[in-house]
Amino acid sequence: MRAFQVTEFDTPPVLQDVPKPEAGKGEVLLRIEACGLNFADLLMVKGTYQERPPLPFTLGMEVSGTVVAQGEGVTSPEIGDRVAVFGGNGGLAEFGTFPANLCVTLPDEMPFEHAAAFQVAYSTSHVALDYRAQLQPGETLLVLGAAGGVGLTAVELGKLMGAKVIAAARGADKLEVCRQAGADHVINTRSEDLREAVKSLGGADVVYDPVGGDLFTAALRACKPEARVLTIGFASGSVPQIAANHLLVKNINVIGFYWGGYLRFKPQVLTDSLKQLSQWYAQGKLHPHISHTLPLDQASDGLELLRSRRSTGKVVITP
């Protein structure tokens, strides 16, 4: 089968022929129909992500597909079931093996492409906003990097949860995507002063930040008293240093959040989140935004769309 693999860290991944895997104990073999790309895939190529699989490994964190074989001890999901799974890697291939207990059965109305764009982005934002920051109706939510894969879901979910949403992104086209996702106000970080723009709108109760760098600092200074700042990631490439006196003066909380960590120490948090999100999807309340759908032999192009920030929402690869 074909697989898009990292053979050396910090060198371009390659599409190559590898043996088709067999489902081991507690695993299922999936025919992979779609794989959502994430910024973390770029970090995995460099070898700088929190998880560092042994070389060589197949990229692709979140997949959807059809169960074609069960390993020892597996009774569910059944052969023929349509499922999605966050496997951490292995998704950019024609087939892959994944733990059966992590597979989520798809609603009939959810296409594979939506399923591959759904788990990480939506659940990251849902768990961050609901479980960690405890966003309340009527509060003001500032979303940085708001047109990106997770940022756009934070805009959509924030609005669904009753917040006033301020979306910050680079360029008019991306801001229009944010408006369509429900943003009440938009800020062009390419041409506007983020701190002053947010303060003119009354300040932020919750900040959702997958960007880091100077935008984190500006957002922190635009917070209301008792605000909560969620650190989701550092797409800018710069990890900000926090001036603790700013936290003290305004009684601000800075909250770290790594979605994948809950798989190890509190998986029920993610299970509950995905259950709620699936219900909202089935009710027509969530609308995954996919800007590009590409075949497996264009996976490099998909990663470049993320690297150059030319995508909005998600990029999906269909093996």
PDB file of C-alpha atoms in Angstrom:
ATOM      1  CA  MET A   1       0.000   0.000   0.000  1.00  0.00           C
ATOM      2  CA  ARG A   2       1.007   3.664  -0.262  1.00  0.00           C
ATOM      3  CA  ALA A   3       1.922   5.668   2.836  1.00  0.00           C
ATOM      4  CA  PHE A   4       3.205   9.223   3.336  1.00  0.00           C
ATOM      5  CA  GLN A   5       6.118   8.766   5.723  1.00  0.00           C
ATOM      6  CA  VAL A   6       8.686  10.676   7.723  1.00  0.00           C
ATOM      7  CA  THR A   7      11.981   8.836   7.229  1.00  0.00           C
ATOM      8  CA  GLU A   8      14.257  11.483   8.788  1.00  0.00           C
ATOM      9  CA  PHE A   9      13.320  14.395  11.034  1.00  0.00           C
ATOM     10  CA  ASP A  10      13.364  17.861   9.472  1.00  0.00           C
ATOM     11  CA  THR A  11      13.398  16.489   5.924  1.00  0.00           C
ATOM     12  CA  PRO A  12      10.423  16.335   3.523  1.00  0.00           C
ATOM     13  CA  PRO A  13       8.172  13.274   4.021  1.00  0.00           C
ATOM     14  CA  VAL A  14       7.927  10.867   1.097  1.00  0.00           C
ATOM     15  CA  LEU A  15       5.146   8.794  -0.437  1.00  0.00           C
ATOM     16  CA  GLN A  16       6.330   5.194  -0.659  1.00  0.00           C
ATOM     17  CA  ASP A  17       5.132   1.613  -0.883  1.00  0.00           C
ATOM     18  CA  VAL A  18       5.056  -0.229   2.439  1.00  0.00           C
ATOM     19  CA  PRO A  19       3.555  -3.555   3.581  1.00  0.00           C
ATOM     20  CA  LYS A  20      -0.143  -3.482   4.398  1.00  0.00           C
ATOM     21  CA  PRO A  21      -0.450  -3.784   8.209  1.00  0.00           C
ATOM     22  CA  GLU A  22      -2.360  -6.470  10.098  1.00  0.00           C
ATOM     23  CA  ALA A  23      -4.619  -5.739  13.071  1.00  0.00           C
ATOM     24  CA  GLY A  24      -2.987  -6.750  16.361  1.00  0.00           C
ATOM     25  CA  LYS A  25      -4.607  -7.505  19.693  1.00  0.00           C
ATOM     26  CA  GLY A  26      -7.224  -4.878  20.517  1.00  0.00           C
ATOM     27  CA  GLU A  27      -6.865  -3.209  17.107  1.00  0.00           C
ATOM     28  CA  VAL A  28      -8.904  -2.795  13.948  1.00  0.00           C
ATOM     29  CA  LEU A  29      -7.648  -2.435  10.398  1.00  0.00           C
ATOM     30  CA  LEU A  30      -9.220   0.486   8.560  1.00  0.00           C
ATOM     31  CA  ARG A  31      -9.459   1.230   4.874  1.00  0.00           C
ATOM     32  CA  ILE A  32      -8.726   4.927   5.277  1.00  0.00           C
ATOM     33  CA  GLU A  33     -11.149   7.184   3.452  1.00  0.00           C
ATOM     34  CA  ALA A  34     -10.012  10.597   4.737  1.00  0.00           C
ATOM     35  CA  CYS A  35      -7.342  12.122   6.963  1.00  0.00           C
ATOM     36  CA  GLY A  36      -7.440  15.622   8.411  1.00  0.00           C
ATOM     37  CA  LEU A  37      -4.184  17.569   8.516  1.00  0.00           C
ATOM     38  CA  ASN A  38      -3.161  19.489  11.628  1.00  0.00           C
ATOM     39  CA  PHE A  39      -0.467  22.034  12.422  1.00  0.00           C
ATOM     40  CA  ALA A  40       0.976  19.385  14.728  1.00  0.00           C
ATOM     41  CA  ASP A  41       1.825  17.309  11.629  1.00  0.00           C
ATOM     42  CA  LEU A  42       4.336  20.001  10.670  1.00  0.00           C
ATOM     43  CA  LEU A  43       5.916  19.751  14.111  1.00  0.00           C
ATOM     44  CA  MET A  44       6.072  15.962  13.830  1.00  0.00           C
ATOM     45  CA  VAL A  45       8.014  16.296  10.577  1.00  0.00           C
ATOM     46  CA  LYS A  46      10.555  18.444  12.446  1.00  0.00           C
ATOM     47  CA  GLY A  47      10.618  16.112  15.441  1.00  0.00           C
ATOM     48  CA  THR A  48       9.549  18.929  17.782  1.00  0.00           C
ATOM     49  CA  TYR A  49       6.037  17.752  18.670  1.00  0.00           C
ATOM     50  CA  GLN A  50       5.154  16.430  22.158  1.00  0.00           C
ATOM     51  CA  GLU A  51       4.893  12.928  20.669  1.00  0.00           C
ATOM     52  CA  ARG A  52       7.896  11.605  18.721  1.00  0.00           C
ATOM     53  CA  PRO A  53       7.265   8.193  17.095  1.00  0.00           C
ATOM     54  CA  PRO A  54      10.271   6.079  16.081  1.00  0.00           C
ATOM     55  CA  LEU A  55      11.394   6.461  12.465  1.00  0.00           C
ATOM     56  CA  PRO A  56      10.102   5.762   9.933  1.00  0.00           C
ATOM     57  CA  PHE A  57       6.452   6.566  10.652  1.00  0.00           C
ATOM     58  CA  THR A  58       3.349   7.515   8.702  1.00  0.00           C
ATOM     59  CA  LEU A  59       1.970  11.005   9.254  1.00  0.00           C
ATOM     60  CA  GLY A  60      -1.700  11.738   9.853  1.00  0.00           C
ATOM     61  CA  MET A  61      -3.308  12.138  13.277  1.00  0.00           C
ATOM     62  CA  GLU A  62      -7.055  11.922  12.694  1.00  0.00           C
ATOM     63  CA  VAL A  63      -8.696   9.565  10.251  1.00  0.00           C
ATOM     64  CA  SER A  64     -12.016   8.200   9.134  1.00  0.00           C
ATOM     65  CA  GLY A  65     -12.580   4.969   7.317  1.00  0.00           C
ATOM     66  CA  THR A  66     -14.203   1.556   7.133  1.00  0.00           C
ATOM     67  CA  VAL A  67     -13.326  -1.380   9.390  1.00  0.00           C
ATOM     68  CA  VAL A  68     -12.042  -4.233   7.198  1.00  0.00           C
ATOM     69  CA  ALA A  69     -10.547  -6.533   9.868  1.00  0.00           C
ATOM     70  CA  GLN A  70     -10.562  -7.051  13.641  1.00  0.00           C
ATOM     71  CA  GLY A  71      -7.639  -8.051  15.801  1.00  0.00           C
ATOM     72  CA  GLU A  72      -7.709 -10.538  18.663  1.00  0.00           C
ATOM     73  CA  GLY A  73     -10.327  -9.740  21.287  1.00  0.00           C
ATOM     74  CA  VAL A  74     -12.158  -7.080  19.281  1.00  0.00           C
ATOM     75  CA  THR A  75     -15.924  -7.304  18.984  1.00  0.00           C
ATOM     76  CA  SER A  76     -16.660  -3.642  18.357  1.00  0.00           C
ATOM     77  CA  PRO A  77     -16.529  -1.814  16.022  1.00  0.00           C
ATOM     78  CA  GLU A  78     -17.648  -4.478  13.574  1.00  0.00           C
ATOM     79  CA  ILE A  79     -16.345  -5.161  10.074  1.00  0.00           C
ATOM     80  CA  GLY A  80     -18.048  -2.742   7.704  1.00  0.00           C
ATOM     81  CA  ASP A  81     -18.600  -0.036  10.336  1.00  0.00           C
ATOM     82  CA  ARG A  82     -17.800   3.566   9.421  1.00  0.00           C
ATOM     83  CA  VAL A  83     -15.601   5.065  12.140  1.00  0.00           C
ATOM     84  CA  ALA A  84     -13.325   7.942  13.020  1.00  0.00           C
ATOM     85  CA  VAL A  85     -10.278   7.700  15.267  1.00  0.00           C
ATOM     86  CA  PHE A  86      -7.501   9.904  16.623  1.00  0.00           C
ATOM     87  CA  GLY A  87      -4.490   7.672  16.233  1.00  0.00           C
ATOM     88  CA  GLY A  88      -1.674  10.177  16.685  1.00  0.00           C
ATOM     89  CA  ASN A  89      -0.094   9.026  13.411  1.00  0.00           C
ATOM     90  CA  GLY A  90      -0.707   6.517  10.618  1.00  0.00           C
ATOM     91  CA  GLY A  91      -3.524   8.317   8.825  1.00  0.00           C
ATOM     92  CA  LEU A  92      -1.862   9.341   5.567  1.00  0.00           C
ATOM     93  CA  ALA A  93      -2.008   5.878   4.048  1.00  0.00           C
ATOM     94  CA  GLU A  94      -4.428   3.606   2.260  1.00  0.00           C
ATOM     95  CA  PHE A  95      -4.810   1.324   5.298  1.00  0.00           C
ATOM     96  CA  GLY A  96      -3.956   1.629   8.978  1.00  0.00           C
ATOM     97  CA  THR A  97      -4.322  -0.173  12.312  1.00  0.00           C
ATOM     98  CA  PHE A  98      -5.750   1.670  15.317  1.00  0.00           C
ATOM     99  CA  PRO A  99      -6.944   0.829  18.856  1.00  0.00           C
ATOM    100  CA  ALA A 100     -10.530  -0.373  18.664  1.00  0.00           C
ATOM    101  CA  ASN A 101     -11.480   1.368  21.909  1.00  0.00           C
ATOM    102  CA  LEU A 102     -10.595   4.778  20.439  1.00  0.00           C
ATOM    103  CA  CYS A 103     -12.824   4.382  17.383  1.00  0.00           C
ATOM    104  CA  VAL A 104     -16.018   6.413  17.254  1.00  0.00           C
ATOM    105  CA  THR A 105     -18.899   5.187  15.082  1.00  0.00           C
ATOM    106  CA  LEU A 106     -19.988   7.857  12.623  1.00  0.00           C
ATOM    107  CA  PRO A 107     -23.523   9.179  12.316  1.00  0.00           C
ATOM    108  CA  ASP A 108     -25.068   8.086   9.016  1.00  0.00           C
ATOM    109  CA  GLU A 109     -25.340  11.694   7.879  1.00  0.00           C
ATOM    110  CA  MET A 110     -21.631  12.484   8.440  1.00  0.00           C
ATOM    111  CA  PRO A 111     -19.430  12.042   5.333  1.00  0.00           C
ATOM    112  CA  PHE A 112     -15.895  10.718   5.777  1.00  0.00           C
ATOM    113  CA  GLU A 113     -14.373  14.113   4.920  1.00  0.00           C
ATOM    114  CA  HIS A 114     -16.310  15.829   7.698  1.00  0.00           C
ATOM    115  CA  ALA A 115     -15.385  13.072  10.144  1.00  0.00           C
ATOM    116  CA  ALA A 116     -11.682  13.537   9.392  1.00  0.00           C
ATOM    117  CA  ALA A 117     -12.023  17.292   9.963  1.00  0.00           C
ATOM    118  CA  PHE A 118     -14.069  16.954  13.119  1.00  0.00           C
ATOM    119  CA  GLN A 119     -12.426  15.255  16.085  1.00  0.00           C
ATOM    120  CA  VAL A 120      -9.290  17.248  16.877  1.00  0.00           C
ATOM    121  CA  ALA A 121     -10.470  20.690  15.803  1.00  0.00           C
ATOM    122  CA  TYR A 122     -13.943  20.636  17.334  1.00  0.00           C
ATOM    123  CA  SER A 123     -13.089  18.697  20.470  1.00  0.00           C
ATOM    124  CA  THR A 124     -10.001  20.837  21.113  1.00  0.00           C
ATOM    125  CA  SER A 125     -12.167  23.945  21.095  1.00  0.00           C
ATOM    126  CA  HIS A 126     -15.063  22.368  22.976  1.00  0.00           C
ATOM    127  CA  VAL A 127     -12.990  20.929  25.827  1.00  0.00           C
ATOM    128  CA  ALA A 128     -10.906  24.115  26.051  1.00  0.00           C
ATOM    129  CA  LEU A 129     -13.871  26.482  26.143  1.00  0.00           C
ATOM    130  CA  ASP A 130     -16.313  24.373  28.160  1.00  0.00           C
ATOM    131  CA  TYR A 131     -14.253  22.148  30.458  1.00  0.00           C
ATOM    132  CA  ARG A 132     -11.145  24.275  30.986  1.00  0.00           C
ATOM    133  CA  ALA A 133     -12.223  27.929  30.643  1.00  0.00           C
ATOM    134  CA  GLN A 134     -15.894  27.389  31.591  1.00  0.00           C
ATOM    135  CA  LEU A 135     -17.068  29.945  29.039  1.00  0.00           C
ATOM    136  CA  GLN A 136     -20.439  31.409  30.047  1.00  0.00           C
ATOM    137  CA  PRO A 137     -23.283  32.840  27.932  1.00  0.00           C
ATOM    138  CA  GLY A 138     -22.869  36.578  27.519  1.00  0.00           C
ATOM    139  CA  GLU A 139     -19.096  36.576  28.011  1.00  0.00           C
ATOM    140  CA  THR A 140     -16.736  37.932  25.367  1.00  0.00           C
ATOM    141  CA  LEU A 141     -14.508  35.374  23.652  1.00  0.00           C
ATOM    142  CA  LEU A 142     -11.447  36.500  21.668  1.00  0.00           C
ATOM    143  CA  VAL A 143     -10.193  33.894  19.190  1.00  0.00           C
ATOM    144  CA  LEU A 144      -6.703  34.330  17.719  1.00  0.00           C
ATOM    145  CA  GLY A 145      -5.814  32.582  14.465  1.00  0.00           C
ATOM    146  CA  ALA A 146      -9.568  32.435  14.020  1.00  0.00           C
ATOM    147  CA  ALA A 147      -9.624  31.210  10.406  1.00  0.00           C
ATOM    148  CA  GLY A 148      -7.395  28.206  11.089  1.00  0.00           C
ATOM    149  CA  GLY A 149      -8.311  24.590  11.733  1.00  0.00           C
ATOM    150  CA  VAL A 150      -9.032  24.931  15.459  1.00  0.00           C
ATOM    151  CA  GLY A 151      -9.648  28.679  15.520  1.00  0.00           C
ATOM    152  CA  LEU A 152     -12.661  28.498  13.257  1.00  0.00           C
ATOM    153  CA  THR A 153     -14.272  25.815  15.412  1.00  0.00           C
ATOM    154  CA  ALA A 154     -13.707  28.022  18.470  1.00  0.00           C
ATOM    155  CA  VAL A 155     -15.602  30.824  16.728  1.00  0.00           C
ATOM    156  CA  GLU A 156     -18.476  28.502  15.834  1.00  0.00           C
ATOM    157  CA  LEU A 157     -18.659  26.822  19.248  1.00  0.00           C
ATOM    158  CA  GLY A 158     -18.247  30.075  21.151  1.00  0.00           C
ATOM    159  CA  LYS A 159     -21.252  31.492  19.366  1.00  0.00           C
ATOM    160  CA  LEU A 160     -23.226  28.284  19.948  1.00  0.00           C
ATOM    161  CA  MET A 161     -22.382  28.490  23.672  1.00  0.00           C
ATOM    162  CA  GLY A 162     -23.814  32.011  23.860  1.00  0.00           C
ATOM    163  CA  ALA A 163     -20.672  34.156  23.886  1.00  0.00           C
ATOM    164  CA  LYS A 164     -19.971  37.386  22.027  1.00  0.00           C
ATOM    165  CA  VAL A 165     -17.174  36.326  19.665  1.00  0.00           C
ATOM    166  CA  ILE A 166     -14.304  38.492  18.451  1.00  0.00           C
ATOM    167  CA  ALA A 167     -12.334  36.782  15.680  1.00  0.00           C
ATOM    168  CA  ALA A 168      -8.772  37.875  14.897  1.00  0.00           C
ATOM    169  CA  ALA A 169      -7.127  36.718  11.657  1.00  0.00           C
ATOM    170  CA  ARG A 170      -4.903  37.948   8.824  1.00  0.00           C
ATOM    171  CA  GLY A 171      -6.618  39.344   5.712  1.00  0.00           C
ATOM    172  CA  ALA A 172     -10.105  40.198   4.495  1.00  0.00           C
ATOM    173  CA  ASP A 173     -10.799  36.754   2.982  1.00  0.00           C
ATOM    174  CA  LYS A 174     -10.109  34.976   6.258  1.00  0.00           C
ATOM    175  CA  LEU A 175     -12.176  37.472   8.215  1.00  0.00           C
ATOM    176  CA  GLU A 176     -15.140  36.814   5.933  1.00  0.00           C
ATOM    177  CA  VAL A 177     -14.850  33.087   6.709  1.00  0.00           C
ATOM    178  CA  CYS A 178     -14.944  33.991  10.412  1.00  0.00           C
ATOM    179  CA  ARG A 179     -18.077  36.087   9.922  1.00  0.00           C
ATOM    180  CA  GLN A 180     -19.760  33.180   8.184  1.00  0.00           C
ATOM    181  CA  ALA A 181     -18.863  30.968  11.190  1.00  0.00           C
ATOM    182  CA  GLY A 182     -20.693  33.381  13.509  1.00  0.00           C
ATOM    183  CA  ALA A 183     -18.154  35.993  14.641  1.00  0.00           C
ATOM    184  CA  ASP A 184     -19.790  39.151  15.996  1.00  0.00           C
ATOM    185  CA  HIS A 185     -16.676  41.274  15.415  1.00  0.00           C
ATOM    186  CA  VAL A 186     -13.521  40.720  13.366  1.00  0.00           C
ATOM    187  CA  ILE A 187     -10.006  42.166  13.670  1.00  0.00           C
ATOM    188  CA  ASN A 188      -7.442  42.137  10.872  1.00  0.00           C
ATOM    189  CA  THR A 189      -4.167  41.442  12.684  1.00  0.00           C
ATOM    190  CA  ARG A 190      -2.275  42.363   9.525  1.00  0.00           C
ATOM    191  CA  SER A 191      -3.348  46.017   9.764  1.00  0.00           C
ATOM    192  CA  GLU A 192      -4.989  46.636  13.143  1.00  0.00           C
ATOM    193  CA  ASP A 193      -3.656  46.948  16.696  1.00  0.00           C
ATOM    194  CA  LEU A 194      -5.125  43.912  18.435  1.00  0.00           C
ATOM    195  CA  ARG A 195      -4.924  45.298  21.955  1.00  0.00           C
ATOM    196  CA  GLU A 196      -6.619  48.585  21.112  1.00  0.00           C
ATOM    197  CA  ALA A 197      -9.259  46.940  18.918  1.00  0.00           C
ATOM    198  CA  VAL A 198     -10.258  44.449  21.637  1.00  0.00           C
ATOM    199  CA  LYS A 199     -10.284  47.129  24.338  1.00  0.00           C
ATOM    200  CA  SER A 200     -12.560  49.279  22.164  1.00  0.00           C
ATOM    201  CA  LEU A 201     -15.021  46.369  22.178  1.00  0.00           C
ATOM    202  CA  GLY A 202     -14.956  46.146  25.976  1.00  0.00           C
ATOM    203  CA  GLY A 203     -12.128  43.646  26.489  1.00  0.00           C
ATOM    204  CA  ALA A 204     -12.074  39.842  26.601  1.00  0.00           C
ATOM    205  CA  ASP A 205     -13.327  37.425  29.258  1.00  0.00           C
ATOM    206  CA  VAL A 206     -11.766  34.398  27.539  1.00  0.00           C
ATOM    207  CA  VAL A 207      -8.887  34.314  25.040  1.00  0.00           C
ATOM    208  CA  TYR A 208      -8.397  31.273  22.802  1.00  0.00           C
ATOM    209  CA  ASP A 209      -4.814  31.338  21.514  1.00  0.00           C
ATOM    210  CA  PRO A 210      -3.346  28.772  19.108  1.00  0.00           C
ATOM    211  CA  VAL A 211      -0.825  31.366  17.829  1.00  0.00           C
ATOM    212  CA  GLY A 212       1.375  32.614  20.679  1.00  0.00           C
ATOM    213  CA  GLY A 213       4.062  35.223  20.102  1.00  0.00           C
ATOM    214  CA  ASP A 214       3.242  38.922  20.109  1.00  0.00           C
ATOM    215  CA  LEU A 215      -0.491  38.290  19.693  1.00  0.00           C
ATOM    216  CA  PHE A 216      -0.577  36.485  23.037  1.00  0.00           C
ATOM    217  CA  THR A 217       0.996  39.492  24.733  1.00  0.00           C
ATOM    218  CA  ALA A 218      -1.404  41.917  23.067  1.00  0.00           C
ATOM    219  CA  ALA A 219      -4.420  39.779  23.944  1.00  0.00           C
ATOM    220  CA  LEU A 220      -3.308  39.432  27.560  1.00  0.00           C
ATOM    221  CA  ARG A 221      -3.201  43.213  27.880  1.00  0.00           C
ATOM    222  CA  ALA A 222      -6.731  43.474  26.464  1.00  0.00           C
ATOM    223  CA  CYS A 223      -8.251  41.144  29.058  1.00  0.00           C
ATOM    224  CA  LYS A 224     -10.923  42.070  31.554  1.00  0.00           C
ATOM    225  CA  PRO A 225     -10.401  41.344  35.267  1.00  0.00           C
ATOM    226  CA  GLU A 226     -10.740  37.598  36.021  1.00  0.00           C
ATOM    227  CA  ALA A 227     -10.236  36.697  32.350  1.00  0.00           C
ATOM    228  CA  ARG A 228      -9.067  33.222  31.331  1.00  0.00           C
ATOM    229  CA  VAL A 229      -6.403  32.847  28.643  1.00  0.00           C
ATOM    230  CA  LEU A 230      -6.174  29.449  26.923  1.00  0.00           C
ATOM    231  CA  THR A 231      -2.790  28.507  25.452  1.00  0.00           C
ATOM    232  CA  ILE A 232      -3.652  26.062  22.654  1.00  0.00           C
ATOM    233  CA  GLY A 233      -0.468  26.159  20.574  1.00  0.00           C
ATOM    234  CA  PHE A 234       2.256  28.312  19.075  1.00  0.00           C
ATOM    235  CA  ALA A 235       1.658  28.532  15.334  1.00  0.00           C
ATOM    236  CA  SER A 236       3.720  31.735  15.213  1.00  0.00           C
ATOM    237  CA  GLY A 237       6.770  29.693  16.186  1.00  0.00           C
ATOM    238  CA  SER A 238       7.286  31.853  19.266  1.00  0.00           C
ATOM    239  CA  VAL A 239       6.438  30.698  22.798  1.00  0.00           C
ATOM    240  CA  PRO A 240       5.501  33.844  24.767  1.00  0.00           C
ATOM    241  CA  GLN A 241       6.964  34.733  28.120  1.00  0.00           C
ATOM    242  CA  ILE A 242       4.298  35.772  30.629  1.00  0.00           C
ATOM    243  CA  ALA A 243       4.677  38.888  32.768  1.00  0.00           C
ATOM    244  CA  ALA A 244       3.268  37.556  36.034  1.00  0.00           C
ATOM    245  CA  ASN A 245       2.531  41.055  37.346  1.00  0.00           C
ATOM    246  CA  HIS A 246      -0.125  41.428  34.617  1.00  0.00           C
ATOM    247  CA  LEU A 247      -1.811  38.291  35.907  1.00  0.00           C
ATOM    248  CA  LEU A 248      -1.693  39.588  39.464  1.00  0.00           C
ATOM    249  CA  VAL A 249      -3.122  43.061  38.806  1.00  0.00           C
ATOM    250  CA  LYS A 250      -6.187  41.793  36.902  1.00  0.00           C
ATOM    251  CA  ASN A 251      -6.581  38.383  38.600  1.00  0.00           C
ATOM    252  CA  ILE A 252      -6.118  36.644  35.239  1.00  0.00           C
ATOM    253  CA  ASN A 253      -5.786  32.883  34.781  1.00  0.00           C
ATOM    254  CA  VAL A 254      -3.544  31.460  32.030  1.00  0.00           C
ATOM    255  CA  ILE A 255      -4.680  27.907  31.288  1.00  0.00           C
ATOM    256  CA  GLY A 256      -2.556  25.356  29.451  1.00  0.00           C
ATOM    257  CA  PHE A 257      -4.403  22.943  27.223  1.00  0.00           C
ATOM    258  CA  TYR A 258      -3.181  19.887  25.303  1.00  0.00           C
ATOM    259  CA  TRP A 259      -6.078  17.865  23.895  1.00  0.00           C
ATOM    260  CA  GLY A 260      -4.070  14.695  23.282  1.00  0.00           C
ATOM    261  CA  GLY A 261      -2.955  14.528  26.908  1.00  0.00           C
ATOM    262  CA  TYR A 262      -6.453  13.591  28.014  1.00  0.00           C
ATOM    263  CA  LEU A 263      -6.208  10.347  26.035  1.00  0.00           C
ATOM    264  CA  ARG A 264      -3.745   9.142  28.668  1.00  0.00           C
ATOM    265  CA  PHE A 265      -4.964  10.508  31.995  1.00  0.00           C
ATOM    266  CA  LYS A 266      -8.677  11.386  31.601  1.00  0.00           C
ATOM    267  CA  PRO A 267     -10.114   9.975  28.345  1.00  0.00           C
ATOM    268  CA  GLN A 268     -13.709  10.350  29.569  1.00  0.00           C
ATOM    269  CA  VAL A 269     -13.372  14.111  29.065  1.00  0.00           C
ATOM    270  CA  LEU A 270     -12.803  13.557  25.344  1.00  0.00           C
ATOM    271  CA  THR A 271     -15.464  10.852  25.071  1.00  0.00           C
ATOM    272  CA  ASP A 272     -18.063  13.154  26.644  1.00  0.00           C
ATOM    273  CA  SER A 273     -17.005  16.008  24.368  1.00  0.00           C
ATOM    274  CA  LEU A 274     -17.256  13.950  21.178  1.00  0.00           C
ATOM    275  CA  LYS A 275     -20.682  12.671  22.236  1.00  0.00           C
ATOM    276  CA  GLN A 276     -21.971  16.230  22.668  1.00  0.00           C
ATOM    277  CA  LEU A 277     -20.378  17.389  19.429  1.00  0.00           C
ATOM    278  CA  SER A 278     -21.884  14.474  17.498  1.00  0.00           C
ATOM    279  CA  GLN A 279     -25.316  15.411  18.813  1.00  0.00           C
ATOM    280  CA  TRP A 280     -24.854  19.024  17.735  1.00  0.00           C
ATOM    281  CA  TYR A 281     -23.682  17.863  14.300  1.00  0.00           C
ATOM    282  CA  ALA A 282     -26.702  15.580  13.894  1.00  0.00           C
ATOM    283  CA  GLN A 283     -28.930  18.528  14.853  1.00  0.00           C
ATOM    284  CA  GLY A 284     -27.370  20.657  12.118  1.00  0.00           C
ATOM    285  CA  LYS A 285     -25.700  23.046  14.573  1.00  0.00           C
ATOM    286  CA  LEU A 286     -22.109  22.422  13.430  1.00  0.00           C
ATOM    287  CA  HIS A 287     -20.780  22.884   9.903  1.00  0.00           C
ATOM    288  CA  PRO A 288     -17.162  21.733   9.391  1.00  0.00           C
ATOM    289  CA  HIS A 289     -15.273  24.067   7.060  1.00  0.00           C
ATOM    290  CA  ILE A 290     -12.878  22.324   4.670  1.00  0.00           C
ATOM    291  CA  SER A 291     -11.003  24.635   2.351  1.00  0.00           C
ATOM    292  CA  HIS A 292      -9.059  21.940   0.464  1.00  0.00           C
ATOM    293  CA  THR A 293      -9.591  18.225  -0.229  1.00  0.00           C
ATOM    294  CA  LEU A 294      -6.587  16.561  -1.890  1.00  0.00           C
ATOM    295  CA  PRO A 295      -5.523  13.032  -2.914  1.00  0.00           C
ATOM    296  CA  LEU A 296      -2.715  11.214  -1.104  1.00  0.00           C
ATOM    297  CA  ASP A 297      -0.117  12.040  -3.751  1.00  0.00           C
ATOM    298  CA  GLN A 298      -0.697  15.745  -2.972  1.00  0.00           C
ATOM    299  CA  ALA A 299      -0.195  15.404   0.800  1.00  0.00           C
ATOM    300  CA  SER A 300       2.934  17.577   0.575  1.00  0.00           C
ATOM    301  CA  ASP A 301       0.835  20.325  -1.008  1.00  0.00           C
ATOM    302  CA  GLY A 302      -1.633  20.006   1.855  1.00  0.00           C
ATOM    303  CA  LEU A 303       1.105  20.481   4.444  1.00  0.00           C
ATOM    304  CA  GLU A 304       2.394  23.498   2.541  1.00  0.00           C
ATOM    305  CA  LEU A 305      -1.081  25.050   2.694  1.00  0.00           C
ATOM    306  CA  LEU A 306      -0.859  24.831   6.482  1.00  0.00           C
ATOM    307  CA  ARG A 307       2.732  26.028   6.632  1.00  0.00           C
ATOM    308  CA  SER A 308       2.029  29.091   4.477  1.00  0.00           C
ATOM    309  CA  ARG A 309      -1.323  29.757   6.194  1.00  0.00           C
ATOM    310  CA  ARG A 310      -3.163  29.725   2.872  1.00  0.00           C
ATOM    311  CA  SER A 311      -5.902  27.385   4.089  1.00  0.00           C
ATOM    312  CA  THR A 312      -8.983  28.164   6.145  1.00  0.00           C
ATOM    313  CA  GLY A 313     -10.596  25.617   8.421  1.00  0.00           C
ATOM    314  CA  LYS A 314      -9.266  22.162   7.586  1.00  0.00           C
ATOM    315  CA  VAL A 315      -7.245  20.519   4.849  1.00  0.00           C
ATOM    316  CA  VAL A 316      -8.311  16.905   4.227  1.00  0.00           C
ATOM    317  CA  ILE A 317      -6.432  14.157   2.346  1.00  0.00           C
ATOM    318  CA  THR A 318      -8.428  11.323   0.755  1.00  0.00           C
ATOM    319  CA  PRO A 319      -6.266   8.198   0.254  1.00  0.00           C
TER     320      PRO A 319
END
